[in-house]
PDB file of C-alpha atoms in Angstrom:
ATOM      1  CA  MET A1219    -165.191 -57.876 -15.380  1.00 82.00           C
ATOM      2  CA  LEU A1220    -166.937 -59.712 -12.578  1.00 84.00           C
ATOM      3  CA  TRP A1221    -170.368 -58.739 -13.489  1.00 89.00           C
ATOM      4  CA  GLN A1222    -169.796 -60.091 -16.851  1.00 88.00           C
ATOM      5  CA  GLN A1223    -168.409 -63.713 -15.443  1.00 87.00           C
ATOM      6  CA  THR A1224    -171.265 -63.465 -12.903  1.00 89.00           C
ATOM      7  CA  ARG A1225    -174.179 -61.993 -12.961  1.00 91.00           C
ATOM      8  CA  LEU A1226    -174.990 -61.820 -16.890  1.00 91.00           C
ATOM      9  CA  PRO A1227    -175.300 -64.784 -17.584  1.00 90.00           C
ATOM     10  CA  VAL A1228    -178.287 -65.243 -15.137  1.00 90.00           C
ATOM     11  CA  TRP A1229    -179.534 -61.983 -16.878  1.00 91.00           C
ATOM     12  CA  LEU A1230    -178.935 -63.860 -20.729  1.00 90.00           C
ATOM     13  CA  ALA A1231    -181.081 -66.757 -19.461  1.00 88.00           C
ATOM     14  CA  SER A1232    -183.623 -65.219 -18.448  1.00 91.00           C
ATOM     15  CA  LYS A1233    -184.395 -62.701 -21.506  1.00 90.00           C
ATOM     16  CA  PRO A1234    -185.789 -63.082 -25.139  1.00 92.00           C
ATOM     17  CA  VAL A1235    -182.480 -62.504 -26.313  1.00 92.00           C
ATOM     18  CA  ASP A1236    -180.953 -64.204 -29.918  1.00 93.00           C
ATOM     19  CA  LEU A1237    -177.189 -63.819 -29.999  1.00 95.00           C
ATOM     20  CA  PHE A1238    -174.578 -62.082 -27.253  1.00 95.00           C
ATOM     21  CA  TRP A1239    -172.453 -59.613 -29.299  1.00 96.00           C
ATOM     22  CA  SER A1240    -169.067 -58.956 -26.504  1.00 95.00           C
ATOM     23  CA  PRO A1241    -167.732 -55.805 -27.568  1.00 94.00           C
ATOM     24  CA  ILE A1242    -164.382 -55.914 -25.198  1.00 88.00           C
ATOM     25  CA  HIS A1243    -162.170 -58.969 -25.456  1.00 91.00           C
ATOM     26  CA  THR A1244    -164.357 -61.229 -23.441  1.00 93.00           C
ATOM     27  CA  LEU A1245    -167.182 -63.202 -23.303  1.00 94.00           C
ATOM     28  CA  PRO A1246    -169.302 -64.579 -20.130  1.00 93.00           C
ATOM     29  CA  PRO A1247    -168.397 -68.966 -19.112  1.00 90.00           C
ATOM     30  CA  VAL A1248    -171.967 -69.204 -20.024  1.00 89.00           C
ATOM     31  CA  LEU A1249    -173.873 -68.270 -23.213  1.00 90.00           C
ATOM     32  CA  PRO A1250    -177.213 -69.288 -24.053  1.00 88.00           C
ATOM     33  CA  VAL A1251    -177.235 -68.289 -27.584  1.00 91.00           C
ATOM     34  CA  PRO A1252    -174.058 -67.981 -29.674  1.00 94.00           C
ATOM     35  CA  GLY A1253    -171.629 -64.856 -29.206  1.00 95.00           C
ATOM     36  CA  VAL A1254    -169.434 -62.814 -31.102  1.00 97.00           C
ATOM     37  CA  VAL A1255    -166.485 -60.535 -29.804  1.00 97.00           C
ATOM     38  CA  THR A1256    -164.153 -58.376 -31.170  1.00 98.00           C
ATOM     39  CA  VAL A1257    -160.802 -58.028 -29.791  1.00 97.00           C
ATOM     40  CA  HIS A1258    -159.148 -54.463 -30.099  1.00 96.00           C
ATOM     41  CA  ASP A1259    -155.326 -55.879 -29.373  1.00 95.00           C
ATOM     42  CA  LEU A1260    -153.575 -58.176 -27.323  1.00 95.00           C
ATOM     43  CA  SER A1261    -151.273 -55.483 -25.711  1.00 93.00           C
ATOM     44  CA  ALA A1262    -151.754 -56.772 -22.227  1.00 91.00           C
ATOM     45  CA  LEU A1263    -149.974 -59.947 -23.469  1.00 92.00           C
ATOM     46  CA  ALA A1264    -147.424 -58.885 -26.125  1.00 92.00           C
ATOM     47  CA  CYS A1265    -146.574 -55.967 -24.535  1.00 90.00           C
ATOM     48  CA  PRO A1266    -147.259 -57.383 -20.505  1.00 91.00           C
ATOM     49  CA  ALA A1267    -144.782 -54.718 -19.462  1.00 89.00           C
ATOM     50  CA  LEU A1268    -146.632 -52.307 -20.396  1.00 86.00           C
ATOM     51  CA  HIS A1269    -149.729 -52.783 -18.775  1.00 86.00           C
ATOM     52  CA  THR A1270    -150.343 -53.493 -14.557  1.00 86.00           C
ATOM     53  CA  PHE A1271    -151.023 -56.154 -13.106  1.00 83.00           C
ATOM     54  CA  ARG A1272    -154.592 -55.549 -12.268  1.00 82.00           C
ATOM     55  CA  HIS A1273    -155.604 -54.875 -16.533  1.00 80.00           C
ATOM     56  CA  ARG A1274    -153.854 -57.727 -17.641  1.00 82.00           C
ATOM     57  CA  LEU A1275    -155.329 -59.463 -13.951  1.00 79.00           C
ATOM     58  CA  SER A1276    -158.972 -58.222 -15.492  1.00 77.00           C
ATOM     59  CA  VAL A1277    -158.303 -59.703 -19.075  1.00 82.00           C
ATOM     60  CA  LEU A1278    -155.851 -61.720 -19.641  1.00 83.00           C
ATOM     61  CA  PRO A1279    -157.718 -65.356 -17.830  1.00 87.00           C
ATOM     62  CA  PHE A1280    -161.024 -65.231 -19.326  1.00 88.00           C
ATOM     63  CA  LEU A1281    -159.890 -64.270 -22.482  1.00 93.00           C
ATOM     64  CA  ALA A1282    -158.150 -67.935 -24.313  1.00 93.00           C
ATOM     65  CA  ALA A1283    -161.990 -70.049 -22.889  1.00 93.00           C
ATOM     66  CA  SER A1284    -163.983 -66.617 -23.806  1.00 95.00           C
ATOM     67  CA  LEU A1285    -161.966 -66.321 -27.890  1.00 96.00           C
ATOM     68  CA  ALA A1286    -162.647 -70.561 -27.741  1.00 95.00           C
ATOM     69  CA  ARG A1287    -166.333 -69.852 -27.434  1.00 94.00           C
ATOM     70  CA  ALA A1288    -167.153 -66.910 -29.432  1.00 96.00           C
ATOM     71  CA  GLU A1289    -169.017 -69.131 -32.750  1.00 96.00           C
ATOM     72  CA  ARG A1290    -166.800 -65.156 -34.289  1.00 97.00           C
ATOM     73  CA  ILE A1291    -163.830 -63.253 -34.221  1.00 98.00           C
ATOM     74  CA  VAL A1292    -163.708 -59.605 -34.366  1.00 98.00           C
ATOM     75  CA  ALA A1293    -161.033 -57.970 -34.930  1.00 98.00           C
ATOM     76  CA  ILE A1294    -160.477 -54.522 -35.571  1.00 98.00           C
ATOM     77  CA  SER A1295    -157.323 -54.757 -37.888  1.00 98.00           C
ATOM     78  CA  GLN A1296    -155.146 -57.218 -40.527  1.00 98.00           C
ATOM     79  CA  PHE A1297    -152.683 -56.807 -37.585  1.00 98.00           C
ATOM     80  CA  THR A1298    -154.816 -57.838 -34.426  1.00 98.00           C
ATOM     81  CA  ALA A1299    -156.350 -60.774 -36.367  1.00 98.00           C
ATOM     82  CA  SER A1300    -152.625 -61.967 -37.239  1.00 98.00           C
ATOM     83  CA  GLU A1301    -152.249 -61.143 -33.327  1.00 98.00           C
ATOM     84  CA  ILE A1302    -154.775 -63.208 -33.103  1.00 97.00           C
ATOM     85  CA  ARG A1303    -153.830 -66.190 -34.722  1.00 98.00           C
ATOM     86  CA  ARG A1304    -149.608 -65.505 -32.955  1.00 97.00           C
ATOM     87  CA  PHE A1305    -151.449 -66.564 -29.646  1.00 96.00           C
ATOM     88  CA  PHE A1306    -154.369 -67.812 -30.408  1.00 96.00           C
ATOM     89  CA  PRO A1307    -153.560 -70.571 -33.966  1.00 96.00           C
ATOM     90  CA  ARG A1308    -156.686 -73.160 -32.491  1.00 95.00           C
ATOM     91  CA  CYS A1309    -159.369 -69.664 -32.953  1.00 96.00           C
ATOM     92  CA  SER A1310    -158.034 -68.437 -37.169  1.00 95.00           C
ATOM     93  CA  ASP A1311    -161.130 -69.596 -38.865  1.00 96.00           C
ATOM     94  CA  LYS A1312    -163.581 -67.724 -36.788  1.00 97.00           C
ATOM     95  CA  ILE A1313    -161.558 -64.636 -37.093  1.00 98.00           C
ATOM     96  CA  GLN A1314    -163.132 -61.841 -38.959  1.00 97.00           C
ATOM     97  CA  VAL A1315    -161.373 -58.368 -39.741  1.00 98.00           C
ATOM     98  CA  ILE A1316    -163.895 -55.401 -39.475  1.00 98.00           C
ATOM     99  CA  TYR A1317    -161.792 -51.941 -40.202  1.00 98.00           C
ATOM    100  CA  ASN A1318    -163.411 -49.106 -36.808  1.00 97.00           C
ATOM    101  CA  GLY A1319    -165.420 -46.083 -38.807  1.00 96.00           C
ATOM    102  CA  VAL A1320    -164.478 -42.029 -38.503  1.00 96.00           C
ATOM    103  CA  ALA A1321    -167.091 -40.160 -36.691  1.00 93.00           C
ATOM    104  CA  PRO A1322    -168.665 -38.271 -39.579  1.00 90.00           C
ATOM    105  CA  GLY A1323    -167.740 -34.708 -37.551  1.00 93.00           C
ATOM    106  CA  PHE A1324    -164.852 -35.492 -38.039  1.00 96.00           C
ATOM    107  CA  ARG A1325    -163.958 -33.180 -41.012  1.00 96.00           C
ATOM    108  CA  PRO A1326    -161.524 -30.288 -41.650  1.00 97.00           C
ATOM    109  CA  ALA A1327    -162.807 -26.885 -40.205  1.00 97.00           C
ATOM    110  CA  VAL A1328    -162.356 -22.930 -41.936  1.00 97.00           C
ATOM    111  CA  ARG A1329    -159.606 -20.782 -41.636  1.00 97.00           C
ATOM    112  CA  ALA A1330    -161.473 -18.308 -39.099  1.00 97.00           C
ATOM    113  CA  GLU A1331    -162.428 -21.714 -37.222  1.00 97.00           C
ATOM    114  CA  ILE A1332    -158.908 -22.800 -36.944  1.00 97.00           C
ATOM    115  CA  GLU A1333    -157.496 -18.966 -35.905  1.00 97.00           C
ATOM    116  CA  LYS A1334    -160.272 -19.032 -33.320  1.00 98.00           C
ATOM    117  CA  ILE A1335    -159.633 -22.329 -31.816  1.00 97.00           C
ATOM    118  CA  ARG A1336    -155.615 -21.119 -32.175  1.00 98.00           C
ATOM    119  CA  ALA A1337    -156.115 -18.316 -30.429  1.00 97.00           C
ATOM    120  CA  GLU A1338    -158.532 -19.814 -27.372  1.00 97.00           C
ATOM    121  CA  LEU A1339    -155.645 -22.415 -26.511  1.00 97.00           C
ATOM    122  CA  GLY A1340    -153.339 -19.416 -26.854  1.00 96.00           C
ATOM    123  CA  CYS A1341    -150.536 -20.884 -29.634  1.00 97.00           C
ATOM    124  CA  PRO A1342    -151.267 -18.275 -32.581  1.00 97.00           C
ATOM    125  CA  ARG A1343    -149.048 -19.089 -35.480  1.00 95.00           C
ATOM    126  CA  GLY A1344    -150.187 -23.351 -34.545  1.00 97.00           C
ATOM    127  CA  TYR A1345    -149.349 -26.197 -32.046  1.00 98.00           C
ATOM    128  CA  LEU A1346    -148.374 -29.517 -32.289  1.00 98.00           C
ATOM    129  CA  LEU A1347    -150.671 -31.602 -31.209  1.00 98.00           C
ATOM    130  CA  SER A1348    -150.918 -35.580 -29.756  1.00 98.00           C
ATOM    131  CA  SER A1349    -154.540 -36.997 -28.558  1.00 97.00           C
ATOM    132  CA  ALA A1350    -153.605 -40.308 -26.398  1.00 96.00           C
ATOM    133  CA  THR A1351    -153.887 -41.385 -22.385  1.00 94.00           C
ATOM    134  CA  LEU A1352    -150.259 -40.900 -20.366  1.00 95.00           C
ATOM    135  CA  GLU A1353    -149.754 -44.671 -20.339  1.00 95.00           C
ATOM    136  CA  PRO A1354    -146.417 -46.376 -21.401  1.00 95.00           C
ATOM    137  CA  ARG A1355    -147.421 -47.907 -24.768  1.00 95.00           C
ATOM    138  CA  LYS A1356    -147.686 -44.534 -25.881  1.00 97.00           C
ATOM    139  CA  ASN A1357    -144.350 -43.091 -26.481  1.00 97.00           C
ATOM    140  CA  LEU A1358    -145.078 -40.188 -25.136  1.00 97.00           C
ATOM    141  CA  GLY A1359    -141.529 -39.783 -22.991  1.00 96.00           C
ATOM    142  CA  LEU A1360    -139.601 -40.003 -27.155  1.00 96.00           C
ATOM    143  CA  LEU A1361    -142.366 -36.885 -28.029  1.00 97.00           C
ATOM    144  CA  CYS A1362    -141.019 -34.571 -25.966  1.00 97.00           C
ATOM    145  CA  ALA A1363    -137.200 -36.176 -26.275  1.00 97.00           C
ATOM    146  CA  ALA A1364    -138.188 -35.531 -30.109  1.00 97.00           C
ATOM    147  CA  TRP A1365    -139.785 -31.494 -29.694  1.00 97.00           C
ATOM    148  CA  LEU A1366    -137.027 -30.863 -27.540  1.00 96.00           C
ATOM    149  CA  ARG A1367    -134.462 -31.360 -31.195  1.00 96.00           C
ATOM    150  CA  LEU A1368    -136.733 -29.435 -32.786  1.00 96.00           C
ATOM    151  CA  VAL A1369    -136.000 -26.673 -30.818  1.00 95.00           C
ATOM    152  CA  GLU A1370    -132.577 -27.415 -31.033  1.00 93.00           C
ATOM    153  CA  LEU A1371    -132.333 -27.408 -34.607  1.00 89.00           C
ATOM    154  CA  GLN A1372    -134.290 -24.139 -35.097  1.00 89.00           C
ATOM    155  CA  GLY A1373    -134.251 -21.929 -32.234  1.00 89.00           C
ATOM    156  CA  SER A1374    -137.589 -23.228 -31.298  1.00 91.00           C
ATOM    157  CA  ALA A1375    -141.046 -24.886 -31.816  1.00 95.00           C
ATOM    158  CA  PRO A1376    -144.520 -25.000 -32.207  1.00 97.00           C
ATOM    159  CA  PRO A1377    -146.375 -25.672 -28.540  1.00 98.00           C
ATOM    160  CA  LEU A1378    -146.894 -29.132 -27.841  1.00 98.00           C
ATOM    161  CA  LEU A1379    -150.509 -29.314 -26.308  1.00 98.00           C
ATOM    162  CA  LEU A1380    -151.806 -33.232 -25.318  1.00 98.00           C
ATOM    163  CA  THR A1381    -155.039 -34.598 -24.560  1.00 97.00           C
ATOM    164  CA  GLY A1382    -156.236 -37.788 -22.916  1.00 95.00           C
ATOM    165  CA  ALA A1383    -156.714 -39.241 -19.910  1.00 94.00           C
ATOM    166  CA  PRO A1384    -154.631 -39.606 -17.176  1.00 91.00           C
ATOM    167  CA  GLY A1385    -153.187 -43.260 -18.013  1.00 89.00           C
ATOM    168  CA  TRP A1386    -150.728 -45.285 -15.575  1.00 90.00           C
ATOM    169  CA  LYS A1387    -146.904 -45.749 -15.083  1.00 92.00           C
ATOM    170  CA  ASN A1388    -147.059 -42.395 -15.926  1.00 91.00           C
ATOM    171  CA  ALA A1389    -144.871 -40.972 -12.643  1.00 93.00           C
ATOM    172  CA  GLY A1390    -141.993 -39.875 -14.686  1.00 94.00           C
ATOM    173  CA  LEU A1391    -143.624 -38.881 -17.886  1.00 94.00           C
ATOM    174  CA  SER A1392    -145.924 -36.136 -15.829  1.00 94.00           C
ATOM    175  CA  ARG A1393    -141.993 -34.968 -14.337  1.00 95.00           C
ATOM    176  CA  ARG A1394    -141.249 -34.681 -16.878  1.00 94.00           C
ATOM    177  CA  LEU A1395    -144.538 -32.770 -18.759  1.00 95.00           C
ATOM    178  CA  GLU A1396    -144.134 -29.982 -15.772  1.00 94.00           C
ATOM    179  CA  GLU A1397    -140.109 -29.401 -16.552  1.00 95.00           C
ATOM    180  CA  LEU A1398    -141.709 -28.994 -20.234  1.00 95.00           C
ATOM    181  CA  ARG A1399    -144.680 -26.968 -19.157  1.00 95.00           C
ATOM    182  CA  PRO A1400    -142.486 -23.716 -19.179  1.00 94.00           C
ATOM    183  CA  LEU A1401    -141.122 -23.913 -22.983  1.00 94.00           C
ATOM    184  CA  GLY A1402    -144.040 -25.477 -24.574  1.00 96.00           C
ATOM    185  CA  VAL A1403    -145.518 -28.477 -23.999  1.00 97.00           C
ATOM    186  CA  ARG A1404    -148.873 -28.451 -22.231  1.00 97.00           C
ATOM    187  CA  HIS A1405    -151.080 -31.445 -20.488  1.00 97.00           C
ATOM    188  CA  LEU A1406    -154.462 -30.796 -21.380  1.00 96.00           C
ATOM    189  CA  GLY A1407    -155.966 -33.452 -19.996  1.00 95.00           C
ATOM    190  CA  TYR A1408    -159.360 -35.301 -21.144  1.00 96.00           C
ATOM    191  CA  LEU A1409    -161.584 -33.496 -23.017  1.00 96.00           C
ATOM    192  CA  ASP A1410    -165.170 -34.531 -24.336  1.00 95.00           C
ATOM    193  CA  ARG A1411    -166.151 -35.676 -28.430  1.00 93.00           C
ATOM    194  CA  ALA A1412    -166.269 -32.298 -29.979  1.00 95.00           C
ATOM    195  CA  GLU A1413    -163.240 -30.234 -27.057  1.00 96.00           C
ATOM    196  CA  LEU A1414    -161.248 -32.656 -28.891  1.00 97.00           C
ATOM    197  CA  LEU A1415    -162.834 -31.937 -32.262  1.00 97.00           C
ATOM    198  CA  ARG A1416    -161.739 -29.030 -32.509  1.00 97.00           C
ATOM    199  CA  VAL A1417    -158.260 -29.361 -30.725  1.00 98.00           C
ATOM    200  CA  ILE A1418    -157.527 -31.345 -33.392  1.00 98.00           C
ATOM    201  CA  GLN A1419    -158.299 -29.298 -36.357  1.00 98.00           C
ATOM    202  CA  ALA A1420    -156.641 -26.575 -35.349  1.00 98.00           C
ATOM    203  CA  ALA A1421    -153.664 -28.179 -34.516  1.00 98.00           C
ATOM    204  CA  SER A1422    -149.961 -27.444 -37.574  1.00 98.00           C
ATOM    205  CA  VAL A1423    -149.395 -31.439 -37.674  1.00 98.00           C
ATOM    206  CA  PHE A1424    -150.898 -33.875 -35.121  1.00 98.00           C
ATOM    207  CA  VAL A1425    -147.996 -36.994 -34.332  1.00 98.00           C
ATOM    208  CA  TYR A1426    -149.242 -40.184 -32.655  1.00 98.00           C
ATOM    209  CA  PRO A1427    -145.680 -42.164 -31.210  1.00 98.00           C
ATOM    210  CA  SER A1428    -147.444 -45.196 -29.851  1.00 97.00           C
ATOM    211  CA  LEU A1429    -145.797 -48.261 -30.033  1.00 97.00           C
ATOM    212  CA  TYR A1430    -148.767 -50.589 -30.166  1.00 97.00           C
ATOM    213  CA  GLU A1431    -151.958 -50.099 -31.863  1.00 97.00           C
ATOM    214  CA  GLY A1432    -154.228 -52.268 -32.381  1.00 97.00           C
ATOM    215  CA  PHE A1433    -156.002 -50.671 -34.936  1.00 97.00           C
ATOM    216  CA  GLY A1434    -155.008 -46.547 -34.025  1.00 95.00           C
ATOM    217  CA  LEU A1435    -158.064 -43.979 -34.601  1.00 97.00           C
ATOM    218  CA  PRO A1436    -157.010 -40.908 -33.428  1.00 97.00           C
ATOM    219  CA  PRO A1437    -154.503 -40.322 -36.334  1.00 98.00           C
ATOM    220  CA  LEU A1438    -157.111 -40.755 -38.549  1.00 98.00           C
ATOM    221  CA  GLU A1439    -159.472 -38.374 -36.661  1.00 98.00           C
ATOM    222  CA  ALA A1440    -156.485 -35.558 -37.513  1.00 98.00           C
ATOM    223  CA  MET A1441    -156.868 -37.080 -41.055  1.00 98.00           C
ATOM    224  CA  ALA A1442    -159.889 -36.703 -41.044  1.00 98.00           C
ATOM    225  CA  CYS A1443    -159.873 -33.384 -40.640  1.00 98.00           C
ATOM    226  CA  GLY A1444    -156.391 -32.587 -42.805  1.00 98.00           C
ATOM    227  CA  VAL A1445    -154.303 -32.262 -39.912  1.00 98.00           C
ATOM    228  CA  PRO A1446    -150.497 -33.309 -41.770  1.00 98.00           C
ATOM    229  CA  THR A1447    -149.883 -36.178 -40.398  1.00 98.00           C
ATOM    230  CA  ILE A1448    -147.517 -38.642 -37.829  1.00 98.00           C
ATOM    231  CA  VAL A1449    -147.129 -41.696 -36.708  1.00 98.00           C
ATOM    232  CA  SER A1450    -145.251 -44.275 -35.512  1.00 98.00           C
ATOM    233  CA  ASP A1451    -143.898 -47.712 -38.279  1.00 97.00           C
ATOM    234  CA  CYS A1452    -144.891 -50.559 -36.583  1.00 97.00           C
ATOM    235  CA  THR A1453    -148.593 -52.619 -35.250  1.00 97.00           C
ATOM    236  CA  SER A1454    -151.050 -52.216 -36.967  1.00 98.00           C
ATOM    237  CA  LEU A1455    -150.482 -48.103 -37.400  1.00 98.00           C
ATOM    238  CA  PRO A1456    -148.856 -48.133 -41.366  1.00 98.00           C
ATOM    239  CA  GLU A1457    -152.130 -50.717 -42.504  1.00 98.00           C
ATOM    240  CA  VAL A1458    -154.379 -48.144 -41.569  1.00 98.00           C
ATOM    241  CA  VAL A1459    -152.345 -44.706 -42.664  1.00 98.00           C
ATOM    242  CA  ALA A1460    -150.974 -45.749 -45.218  1.00 98.00           C
ATOM    243  CA  ASP A1461    -150.124 -43.156 -47.571  1.00 97.00           C
ATOM    244  CA  GLY A1462    -152.470 -41.144 -45.347  1.00 98.00           C
ATOM    245  CA  ALA A1463    -149.697 -39.330 -42.891  1.00 98.00           C
ATOM    246  CA  MET A1464    -145.780 -39.823 -42.649  1.00 98.00           C
ATOM    247  CA  ARG A1465    -144.448 -43.399 -40.735  1.00 98.00           C
ATOM    248  CA  VAL A1466    -141.393 -42.716 -38.446  1.00 97.00           C
ATOM    249  CA  PRO A1467    -139.802 -45.619 -36.798  1.00 97.00           C
ATOM    250  CA  ALA A1468    -141.431 -45.545 -33.560  1.00 95.00           C
ATOM    251  CA  THR A1469    -138.045 -45.278 -31.158  1.00 95.00           C
ATOM    252  CA  ASP A1470    -135.341 -42.822 -32.941  1.00 96.00           C
ATOM    253  CA  PRO A1471    -136.462 -38.574 -31.680  1.00 96.00           C
ATOM    254  CA  SER A1472    -134.228 -37.590 -34.370  1.00 96.00           C
ATOM    255  CA  ALA A1473    -136.447 -38.948 -36.925  1.00 97.00           C
ATOM    256  CA  TRP A1474    -139.508 -37.733 -35.261  1.00 97.00           C
ATOM    257  CA  ALA A1475    -138.026 -34.060 -34.778  1.00 97.00           C
ATOM    258  CA  SER A1476    -136.946 -34.006 -38.913  1.00 96.00           C
ATOM    259  CA  ALA A1477    -140.417 -35.276 -40.042  1.00 97.00           C
ATOM    260  CA  LEU A1478    -142.181 -32.209 -37.743  1.00 97.00           C
ATOM    261  CA  ARG A1479    -139.104 -30.229 -39.621  1.00 96.00           C
ATOM    262  CA  THR A1480    -140.354 -30.936 -43.019  1.00 96.00           C
ATOM    263  CA  LEU A1481    -144.296 -30.192 -42.712  1.00 96.00           C
ATOM    264  CA  LEU A1482    -144.016 -27.827 -40.555  1.00 95.00           C
ATOM    265  CA  ASP A1483    -141.469 -25.783 -42.857  1.00 94.00           C
ATOM    266  CA  ASP A1484    -142.068 -27.242 -46.495  1.00 95.00           C
ATOM    267  CA  HIS A1485    -145.917 -26.336 -46.686  1.00 94.00           C
ATOM    268  CA  GLU A1486    -146.038 -27.872 -49.920  1.00 96.00           C
ATOM    269  CA  ALA A1487    -144.966 -31.126 -48.322  1.00 96.00           C
ATOM    270  CA  GLY A1488    -147.732 -30.756 -45.366  1.00 96.00           C
ATOM    271  CA  ALA A1489    -150.308 -29.490 -48.501  1.00 97.00           C
ATOM    272  CA  LYS A1490    -149.500 -32.964 -49.558  1.00 97.00           C
ATOM    273  CA  VAL A1491    -149.925 -35.025 -46.575  1.00 98.00           C
ATOM    274  CA  ALA A1492    -152.416 -33.564 -45.926  1.00 98.00           C
ATOM    275  CA  ALA A1493    -154.544 -34.594 -48.987  1.00 98.00           C
ATOM    276  CA  LEU A1494    -154.126 -37.994 -48.978  1.00 98.00           C
ATOM    277  CA  GLY A1495    -154.668 -38.318 -45.250  1.00 98.00           C
ATOM    278  CA  ILE A1496    -158.210 -37.011 -45.862  1.00 98.00           C
ATOM    279  CA  ALA A1497    -158.574 -39.250 -49.200  1.00 98.00           C
ATOM    280  CA  ARG A1498    -157.311 -42.037 -47.057  1.00 98.00           C
ATOM    281  CA  ALA A1499    -160.042 -41.184 -44.195  1.00 98.00           C
ATOM    282  CA  ARG A1500    -162.661 -40.868 -46.067  1.00 96.00           C
ATOM    283  CA  GLN A1501    -162.036 -45.424 -46.931  1.00 97.00           C
ATOM    284  CA  PHE A1502    -163.385 -45.655 -42.913  1.00 97.00           C
ATOM    285  CA  SER A1503    -166.612 -45.470 -42.807  1.00 94.00           C
ATOM    286  CA  GLY A1504    -169.166 -46.109 -39.748  1.00 93.00           C
ATOM    287  CA  GLU A1505    -171.862 -46.659 -41.393  1.00 95.00           C
ATOM    288  CA  THR A1506    -169.773 -49.452 -43.760  1.00 96.00           C
ATOM    289  CA  ALA A1507    -168.471 -50.683 -40.305  1.00 96.00           C
ATOM    290  CA  ALA A1508    -172.280 -51.716 -38.383  1.00 96.00           C
ATOM    291  CA  GLU A1509    -173.328 -53.261 -42.166  1.00 96.00           C
ATOM    292  CA  GLU A1510    -170.684 -55.533 -41.861  1.00 97.00           C
ATOM    293  CA  LEU A1511    -170.949 -56.628 -38.201  1.00 97.00           C
ATOM    294  CA  GLU A1512    -174.224 -56.686 -38.688  1.00 96.00           C
ATOM    295  CA  ARG A1513    -173.666 -59.022 -41.067  1.00 96.00           C
ATOM    296  CA  VAL A1514    -171.840 -60.931 -39.590  1.00 97.00           C
ATOM    297  CA  PHE A1515    -174.116 -61.641 -35.997  1.00 97.00           C
ATOM    298  CA  PHE A1516    -177.140 -62.827 -39.059  1.00 95.00           C
ATOM    299  CA  GLU A1517    -174.234 -65.131 -40.574  1.00 95.00           C
ATOM    300  CA  VAL A1518    -173.659 -66.646 -36.714  1.00 96.00           C
ATOM    301  CA  LEU A1519    -178.107 -66.619 -36.672  1.00 94.00           C
ATOM    302  CA  GLY A1520    -178.071 -68.239 -39.760  1.00 91.00           C
ATOM    303  CA  SER A1521    -175.551 -71.612 -39.381  1.00 73.00           C
ATOM    304  CA  ARG A1522    -176.742 -72.108 -35.877  1.00 60.00           C
ATOM    305  CA  THR A1523    -180.340 -71.640 -37.353  1.00 56.00           C
ATOM    306  CA  SER A1524    -179.761 -74.433 -40.148  1.00 54.00           C
ATOM    307  CA  SER A1525    -177.098 -76.499 -37.448  1.00 52.00           C
ATOM    308  CA  SER A1526    -180.005 -76.997 -35.550  1.00 48.00           C
TER     309      SER A1526
END
């Protein structure tokens, strides 16, 4: 952020640049060319307690001026667009919604590959999966509680695997994961794209109990792989998954345990959710997102050219 705010303007002034696009919420304080900025979410404003002071300090002081300076603001969902209007109403007429796309590699695996992956992970009968940074916003403590509730209801449950970087404000969660490890909860850490794809493809159910999302790409990737998916019924997630996933209140572990039980025990229900998820995920193309973003760039350049 320091580089963006101090060095980047000097670099831009010395190069033959026509337009500057920032994919990270903020713009340099001085721009010799028109600027476009993408906003992924405003959770640091909407839910400050879920973030560190350092993170809020790296974004919030520059956010309002950046959005005011931008020729166009790209929001990755209608929900994020509504949040921009809520916090920055003067920017309402500059917002363009462009959904994220799912990478083409995310697709269902054949049965033999699924069995191979599960054997490698030591979960031959399947597992539950969540992919998220270990931070308060991802609500993984509730997921652990729901998993334990499922164990109580059924006497056992498939292992719960978590993937993602360490994150922040997670000391309590880390201790809880260590306590639950002997029972079947495992944190696999950060996985690269190829590893993550394999782990998603072989999951029995994908779960995403996040409290706040600007879009929510991980559940969409799981849906594209034909994995029955459950998400929180808040913020952008219902908009993105539509009828392609089960939606559950974000703060109700009993409801999550019940949803998990349904998808694990009722194969017909699980197959229906999986089929709807595949169909929904196909509506989110990276190529389409690129074309729409390119159109925004040329619209901004066209308006600047005609006005000058």
